[in-house]
């Protein structure tokens, strides 16, 4: 059975949040995770709006911005030698990029 648009949006947003939450368990990423809080909150709000609305007349700018911020966080985690956490940020960014394309 194929997933409808709102289910897909909800699943991608939930998965992205889950990946970020797991990565942010590392105390070494505290400053990065604090920096991500507002942009992720805005993206999740926008995802909820996308999930509930039959049509969104604008690009999902908050979701796209959060994906870019997560990519930057992944690069920073890699530079710190935190490969597992970096991969979680990359996966979260990928989920948000997929969500942005659904719109």
Coordinates of C-alpha atoms in Angstrom, one line a residue:
X1 CA 0.0 0.0 0.0
X2 CA 1.3 3.4 -1.0
X3 CA 1.8 6.1 1.6
X4 CA -0.1 9.3 1.1
X5 CA 1.6 12.7 1.1
X6 CA 0.8 13.6 4.7
X7 CA 1.9 10.2 6.0
X8 CA 5.2 10.5 4.1
X9 CA 5.8 14.1 5.4
X10 CA 5.1 13.0 9.0
X11 CA 7.3 9.9 8.7
X12 CA 10.2 11.9 7.2
X13 CA 10.0 14.6 9.8
X14 CA 9.8 12.0 12.6
X15 CA 12.8 10.2 11.3
X16 CA 14.8 13.4 10.9
X17 CA 14.1 14.4 14.5
X18 CA 15.0 10.9 15.7
X19 CA 18.4 11.0 14.0
X20 CA 19.1 14.4 15.4
X21 CA 18.1 13.4 18.9
X22 CA 20.3 10.4 18.7
X23 CA 23.3 12.4 17.5
X24 CA 22.8 15.1 20.1
X25 CA 23.3 12.5 22.9
X26 CA 27.0 13.2 22.5
X27 CA 28.1 15.9 25.0
X28 CA 30.8 17.0 22.5
X29 CA 28.1 18.2 20.1
X30 CA 26.3 20.3 22.7
X31 CA 27.0 23.7 21.0
X32 CA 26.1 22.3 17.6
X33 CA 22.9 20.9 18.9
X34 CA 22.0 24.1 20.6
X35 CA 22.5 26.0 17.4
X36 CA 20.2 23.5 15.6
X37 CA 17.3 23.9 18.0
X38 CA 15.6 26.9 16.5
X39 CA 16.1 25.9 12.9
X40 CA 14.8 22.4 13.6
X41 CA 11.8 23.8 15.4
X42 CA 10.9 26.0 12.5
X43 CA 11.4 23.1 10.1
X44 CA 9.2 20.8 12.1
X45 CA 6.5 23.4 12.4
X46 CA 6.6 23.9 8.6
X47 CA 6.5 20.1 8.1
X48 CA 3.4 19.9 10.2
X49 CA 1.9 22.7 8.1
X50 CA 2.8 20.7 5.0
X51 CA 1.4 17.5 6.5
X52 CA -2.0 19.1 7.2
X53 CA -2.5 21.4 4.2
X54 CA -3.6 20.0 0.9
X55 CA -1.4 22.5 -1.0
X56 CA 1.5 24.8 0.1
X57 CA 1.9 27.8 -2.2
X58 CA 5.5 28.4 -1.4
X59 CA 8.7 26.4 -1.2
X60 CA 9.5 24.8 2.2
X61 CA 12.2 27.3 3.1
X62 CA 12.5 26.3 6.8
X63 CA 12.8 22.6 5.9
X64 CA 15.4 23.4 3.3
X65 CA 17.4 25.6 5.7
X66 CA 17.3 22.9 8.3
X67 CA 18.7 20.4 5.8
X68 CA 21.6 22.7 5.0
X69 CA 22.3 23.3 8.7
X70 CA 22.3 19.6 9.4
X71 CA 24.7 19.1 6.5
X72 CA 27.0 21.7 8.2
X73 CA 26.6 20.0 11.5
X74 CA 27.6 16.7 9.9
X75 CA 30.7 18.2 8.5
X76 CA 31.6 19.7 11.9
X77 CA 31.0 16.3 13.6
X78 CA 33.2 14.6 11.0
X79 CA 36.0 17.2 11.7
X80 CA 35.7 16.3 15.4
X81 CA 36.1 12.7 14.6
X82 CA 32.5 11.8 15.5
X83 CA 31.7 9.7 12.5
X84 CA 28.7 8.0 13.9
X85 CA 27.1 11.2 14.9
X86 CA 28.0 12.8 11.6
X87 CA 26.2 10.0 9.8
X88 CA 23.1 10.6 11.9
X89 CA 23.2 14.3 10.9
X90 CA 23.6 13.3 7.2
X91 CA 20.6 11.0 7.4
X92 CA 18.5 13.7 9.1
X93 CA 19.5 16.2 6.4
X94 CA 18.6 13.6 3.7
X95 CA 15.2 13.0 5.2
X96 CA 14.5 16.8 5.3
X97 CA 15.6 17.1 1.7
X98 CA 13.3 14.3 0.7
X99 CA 10.5 16.1 2.6
X100 CA 11.1 19.3 0.8
X101 CA 10.8 17.5 -2.6
X102 CA 7.3 16.2 -1.6
X103 CA 5.8 19.6 -1.7

